[in-house]
Amino acid sequence: MADASAARSKTVFEFKSATLPLIAVILRTADLDVLAEALDAQLADSPDFFEQEPVVIDLSQLQDEDAEADIDFVRLRDMLSRHQTQPVAVRGGTDAQNAAARAAGLSVTAMPAAPAAKAATPPAEPPSEAPQIVREVPVPSNGTLVIDKPLRSGQQVYARGGDVIVTAIVSFGAEVIADGNVHVYAPLRGKAIAGARGNTDARIFTTCLEAQLVAIAGIYRTSEVPLPPEVAGKAAQISLQDGKKILIEAIE
């Protein structure tokens, strides 16, 4: 009887590694009152954007005295849950913060490996107390990630390992990033970064170019340089000329 039960237990379940899409909420402040206000303001117009997706709380970019601050993770978890997310883990914290996170029922995970160095990077922006919401998604086996919801200011999607297609607006302050090509079939008003790991053949396509920043393989152009009238607000493709210069062409 014992042998039969053991045999049955081997067939009813198994453990396998799984690669799952996760959202990282990168905190710039440990002041939960400030954070609650910023979350409400940023996500007010898209209350169902996350649809109960799992969240990793990233503490690695807390500033100065906040870097070792005590954090009420029970309250923080409840704040994030109100915005249709499911906090599951913490990363980038101190030993004390990690212990407090575990006590609140959260796991502790390691920081991801840094990506390969780029040829150039945009100028650093001043730190903000608002959380940065990063949706880092492994690309499906067909090599293309499809996003059919608007990307709001402060939201970022990174298609790791392939192309990304966005069928809704990329708002000012939002970022869409891919190791391959970026396609935006809607107004592109935020930042679009293709070839994020150095692919100089990658391109950016959009039906309405109003971008805050476009970049390919670390070579970038910002809105500080006005777009030519033949591409401003129109369908366009962006590529690298000789691997060194951003080239923007109208799509007829």
GROMACS .gro file of C-alpha atoms in nm:
model
  252
    1MET     CA    1   0.000   0.000   0.000
    2ALA     CA    2   0.282   0.240   0.091
    3ASP     CA    3   0.458   0.169  -0.237
    4ALA     CA    4   0.138   0.232  -0.436
    5SER     CA    5   0.080   0.564  -0.259
    6ALA     CA    6   0.436   0.670  -0.326
    7ALA     CA    7   0.401   0.584  -0.694
    8ARG     CA    8   0.079   0.784  -0.722
    9SER     CA    9   0.240   1.090  -0.557
   10LYS     CA   10   0.507   1.097  -0.826
   11THR     CA   11   0.251   1.131  -1.102
   12VAL     CA   12   0.012   1.392  -0.965
   13PHE     CA   13   0.255   1.685  -0.949
   14GLU     CA   14   0.604   1.795  -1.043
   15PHE     CA   15   0.832   2.092  -0.980
   16LYS     CA   16   0.968   2.289  -1.276
   17SER     CA   17   1.139   2.624  -1.310
   18ALA     CA   18   0.918   2.893  -1.467
   19THR     CA   19   0.988   3.231  -1.622
   20LEU     CA   20   0.705   3.466  -1.533
   21PRO     CA   21   0.642   3.833  -1.614
   22LEU     CA   22   0.685   4.050  -1.307
   23ILE     CA   23   0.632   4.417  -1.234
   24ALA     CA   24   0.902   4.591  -1.030
   25VAL     CA   25   0.792   4.896  -0.830
   26ILE     CA   26   1.114   5.095  -0.780
   27LEU     CA   27   1.078   5.315  -0.472
   28ARG     CA   28   1.251   5.654  -0.443
   29THR     CA   29   1.122   5.727  -0.093
   30ALA     CA   30   1.044   5.533   0.223
   31ASP     CA   31   0.778   5.789   0.325
   32LEU     CA   32   0.461   5.587   0.273
   33ASP     CA   33   0.236   5.894   0.295
   34VAL     CA   34   0.421   6.055   0.003
   35LEU     CA   35   0.422   5.723  -0.181
   36ALA     CA   36   0.047   5.671  -0.135
   37GLU     CA   37  -0.027   6.015  -0.278
   38ALA     CA   38   0.204   5.953  -0.578
   39LEU     CA   39   0.050   5.612  -0.650
   40ASP     CA   40  -0.303   5.753  -0.638
   41ALA     CA   41  -0.211   6.038  -0.872
   42GLN     CA   42  -0.021   5.820  -1.120
   43LEU     CA   43  -0.269   5.533  -1.142
   44ALA     CA   44  -0.599   5.715  -1.096
   45ASP     CA   45  -0.684   5.709  -1.466
   46SER     CA   46  -0.600   5.341  -1.518
   47PRO     CA   47  -0.730   5.156  -1.210
   48ASP     CA   48  -0.738   4.815  -1.382
   49PHE     CA   49  -0.403   4.836  -1.561
   50PHE     CA   50  -0.233   4.561  -1.360
   51GLU     CA   51  -0.518   4.308  -1.324
   52GLN     CA   52  -0.381   4.144  -1.006
   53GLU     CA   53  -0.033   4.089  -1.149
   54PRO     CA   54   0.258   3.993  -0.917
   55VAL     CA   55   0.484   4.275  -0.799
   56VAL     CA   56   0.843   4.295  -0.672
   57ILE     CA   57   0.917   4.591  -0.443
   58ASP     CA   58   1.260   4.729  -0.537
   59LEU     CA   59   1.438   4.924  -0.261
   60SER     CA   60   1.774   4.958  -0.436
   61GLN     CA   61   1.722   5.323  -0.534
   62LEU     CA   62   1.607   5.465  -0.201
   63GLN     CA   63   1.790   5.791  -0.142
   64ASP     CA   64   2.025   5.887   0.144
   65GLU     CA   65   1.867   5.841   0.487
   66ASP     CA   66   1.581   5.640   0.334
   67ALA     CA   67   1.825   5.369   0.223
   68GLU     CA   68   1.820   5.209   0.570
   69ALA     CA   69   1.481   5.336   0.688
   70ASP     CA   70   1.232   5.113   0.866
   71ILE     CA   71   0.944   5.033   0.631
   72ASP     CA   72   0.596   4.919   0.727
   73PHE     CA   73   0.568   4.642   0.467
   74VAL     CA   74   0.218   4.541   0.578
   75ARG     CA   75   0.094   4.892   0.498
   76LEU     CA   76   0.301   4.907   0.178
   77ARG     CA   77   0.161   4.574   0.061
   78ASP     CA   78  -0.194   4.695   0.129
   79MET     CA   79  -0.128   5.021  -0.062
   80LEU     CA   80  -0.008   4.832  -0.368
   81SER     CA   81  -0.291   4.580  -0.344
   82ARG     CA   82  -0.545   4.862  -0.367
   83HIS     CA   83  -0.408   4.929  -0.716
   84GLN     CA   84  -0.480   4.575  -0.838
   85THR     CA   85  -0.131   4.432  -0.782
   86GLN     CA   86  -0.016   4.135  -0.575
   87PRO     CA   87   0.311   4.216  -0.393
   88VAL     CA   88   0.509   3.894  -0.359
   89ALA     CA   89   0.872   3.987  -0.291
   90VAL     CA   90   1.127   4.255  -0.201
   91ARG     CA   91   1.470   4.312  -0.352
   92GLY     CA   92   1.759   4.551  -0.297
   93GLY     CA   93   1.694   4.609   0.075
   94THR     CA   94   1.913   4.594   0.386
   95ASP     CA   95   1.919   4.292   0.616
   96ALA     CA   96   1.679   4.471   0.852
   97GLN     CA   97   1.441   4.562   0.570
   98ASN     CA   98   1.453   4.207   0.436
   99ALA     CA   99   1.369   4.070   0.780
  100ALA     CA  100   1.074   4.310   0.809
  101ALA     CA  101   0.955   4.209   0.462
  102ARG     CA  102   0.964   3.840   0.553
  103ALA     CA  103   0.771   3.915   0.872
  104ALA     CA  104   0.503   4.078   0.655
  105GLY     CA  105   0.472   3.763   0.444
  106LEU     CA  106   0.689   3.874   0.150
  107SER     CA  107   0.976   3.683  -0.006
  108VAL     CA  108   1.323   3.829  -0.061
  109THR     CA  109   1.479   3.797  -0.405
  110ALA     CA  110   1.811   3.895  -0.558
  111MET     CA  111   1.861   4.192  -0.788
  112PRO     CA  112   1.865   4.103  -1.159
  113ALA     CA  113   2.192   4.090  -1.347
  114ALA     CA  114   2.293   4.419  -1.507
  115PRO     CA  115   2.247   4.437  -1.886
  116ALA     CA  116   2.543   4.466  -2.122
  117ALA     CA  117   2.700   4.812  -2.148
  118LYS     CA  118   2.557   5.046  -2.409
  119ALA     CA  119   2.750   5.270  -2.645
  120ALA     CA  120   2.595   5.579  -2.487
  121THR     CA  121   2.324   5.659  -2.238
  122PRO     CA  122   2.082   5.949  -2.205
  123PRO     CA  123   2.169   6.212  -1.944
  124ALA     CA  124   2.066   6.119  -1.592
  125GLU     CA  125   1.740   6.261  -1.468
  126PRO     CA  126   1.706   6.397  -1.113
  127PRO     CA  127   1.564   6.142  -0.867
  128SER     CA  128   1.192   6.163  -0.803
  129GLU     CA  129   0.990   6.053  -0.501
  130ALA     CA  130   0.730   5.898  -0.730
  131PRO     CA  131   0.766   5.521  -0.777
  132GLN     CA  132   0.888   5.394  -1.112
  133ILE     CA  133   0.672   5.106  -1.229
  134VAL     CA  134   0.866   4.869  -1.449
  135ARG     CA  135   0.704   4.585  -1.638
  136GLU     CA  136   0.998   4.363  -1.743
  137VAL     CA  137   0.855   4.086  -1.958
  138PRO     CA  138   1.040   3.793  -2.117
  139VAL     CA  139   0.939   3.782  -2.483
  140PRO     CA  140   0.723   3.485  -2.592
  141SER     CA  141   0.872   3.210  -2.806
  142ASN     CA  142   0.759   3.384  -3.127
  143GLY     CA  143   0.995   3.673  -3.048
  144THR     CA  144   0.731   3.946  -3.011
  145LEU     CA  145   0.561   4.097  -2.706
  146VAL     CA  146   0.225   4.270  -2.766
  147ILE     CA  147   0.099   4.545  -2.531
  148ASP     CA  148  -0.260   4.653  -2.596
  149LYS     CA  149  -0.306   4.897  -2.306
  150PRO     CA  150  -0.194   5.261  -2.276
  151LEU     CA  151   0.138   5.324  -2.105
  152ARG     CA  152   0.100   5.610  -1.859
  153SER     CA  153   0.366   5.845  -1.726
  154GLY     CA  154   0.610   5.657  -1.503
  155GLN     CA  155   0.528   5.316  -1.650
  156GLN     CA  156   0.792   5.119  -1.838
  157VAL     CA  157   0.776   4.803  -2.046
  158TYR     CA  158   1.095   4.617  -2.136
  159ALA     CA  159   1.067   4.334  -2.391
  160ARG     CA  160   1.372   4.134  -2.292
  161GLY     CA  161   1.503   3.924  -2.579
  162GLY     CA  162   1.288   4.039  -2.871
  163ASP     CA  163   1.052   4.293  -3.029
  164VAL     CA  164   0.759   4.479  -2.876
  165ILE     CA  165   0.436   4.598  -3.039
  166VAL     CA  166   0.226   4.860  -2.859
  167THR     CA  167  -0.124   4.922  -2.998
  168ALA     CA  168  -0.213   5.204  -2.758
  169ILE     CA  169  -0.069   5.543  -2.668
  170VAL     CA  170   0.274   5.572  -2.505
  171SER     CA  171   0.223   5.882  -2.290
  172PHE     CA  172   0.482   6.147  -2.206
  173GLY     CA  173   0.698   6.006  -1.924
  174ALA     CA  174   0.634   5.642  -2.018
  175GLU     CA  175   0.902   5.415  -2.166
  176VAL     CA  176   0.886   5.124  -2.409
  177ILE     CA  177   1.209   4.929  -2.444
  178ALA     CA  178   1.307   4.623  -2.647
  179ASP     CA  179   1.622   4.429  -2.724
  180GLY     CA  180   1.485   4.416  -3.081
  181ASN     CA  181   1.247   4.650  -3.265
  182VAL     CA  182   0.983   4.880  -3.116
  183HIS     CA  183   0.648   4.923  -3.295
  184VAL     CA  184   0.393   5.176  -3.166
  185TYR     CA  185   0.067   5.183  -3.360
  186ALA     CA  186  -0.056   5.492  -3.177
  187PRO     CA  187   0.090   5.826  -3.065
  188LEU     CA  188   0.444   5.785  -2.931
  189ARG     CA  189   0.489   6.070  -2.683
  190GLY     CA  190   0.719   5.913  -2.425
  191LYS     CA  191   1.049   5.730  -2.470
  192ALA     CA  192   1.117   5.447  -2.716
  193ILE     CA  193   1.440   5.250  -2.690
  194ALA     CA  194   1.522   4.975  -2.941
  195GLY     CA  195   1.829   4.753  -2.951
  196ALA     CA  196   1.866   4.796  -2.575
  197ARG     CA  197   2.152   4.544  -2.558
  198GLY     CA  198   2.346   4.688  -2.849
  199ASN     CA  199   2.161   4.572  -3.162
  200THR     CA  200   2.244   4.847  -3.412
  201ASP     CA  201   2.007   4.698  -3.672
  202ALA     CA  202   1.702   4.751  -3.451
  203ARG     CA  203   1.439   5.007  -3.553
  204ILE     CA  204   1.153   5.208  -3.406
  205PHE     CA  205   0.823   5.243  -3.593
  206THR     CA  206   0.526   5.459  -3.499
  207THR     CA  207   0.211   5.593  -3.664
  208CYS     CA  208   0.242   5.928  -3.480
  209LEU     CA  209   0.589   6.050  -3.382
  210GLU     CA  210   0.582   6.296  -3.090
  211ALA     CA  211   0.851   6.127  -2.883
  212GLN     CA  212   1.021   6.266  -2.578
  213LEU     CA  213   1.323   6.048  -2.661
  214VAL     CA  214   1.414   5.782  -2.917
  215ALA     CA  215   1.723   5.562  -2.886
  216ILE     CA  216   1.880   5.270  -3.068
  217ALA     CA  217   2.174   5.075  -2.923
  218GLY     CA  218   2.250   5.363  -2.686
  219ILE     CA  219   2.247   5.635  -2.955
  220TYR     CA  220   1.966   5.874  -2.874
  221ARG     CA  221   1.782   6.191  -2.975
  222THR     CA  222   1.561   6.393  -2.743
  223SER     CA  223   1.274   6.634  -2.800
  224GLU     CA  224   1.515   6.921  -2.734
  225VAL     CA  225   1.603   6.883  -3.103
  226PRO     CA  226   1.279   6.967  -3.292
  227LEU     CA  227   1.151   6.704  -3.533
  228PRO     CA  228   1.146   6.791  -3.903
  229PRO     CA  229   0.793   6.887  -4.020
  230GLU     CA  230   0.775   6.589  -4.257
  231VAL     CA  231   0.783   6.345  -3.959
  232ALA     CA  232   0.652   6.545  -3.661
  233GLY     CA  233   0.319   6.395  -3.556
  234LYS     CA  234   0.325   6.158  -3.853
  235ALA     CA  235   0.407   5.796  -3.930
  236ALA     CA  236   0.783   5.744  -3.916
  237GLN     CA  237   1.061   5.493  -3.869
  238ILE     CA  238   1.384   5.550  -3.678
  239SER     CA  239   1.707   5.365  -3.750
  240LEU     CA  240   2.082   5.413  -3.717
  241GLN     CA  241   2.281   5.556  -4.006
  242ASP     CA  242   2.624   5.390  -4.023
  243GLY     CA  243   2.564   5.271  -3.667
  244LYS     CA  244   2.643   5.619  -3.533
  245LYS     CA  245   2.359   5.862  -3.602
  246ILE     CA  246   1.982   5.856  -3.552
  247LEU     CA  247   1.798   5.866  -3.885
  248ILE     CA  248   1.425   5.951  -3.890
  249GLU     CA  249   1.228   5.887  -4.209
  250ALA     CA  250   0.861   5.934  -4.297
  251ILE     CA  251   0.653   5.626  -4.373
  252GLU     CA  252   0.444   5.701  -4.679
   0.00000   0.00000   0.00000
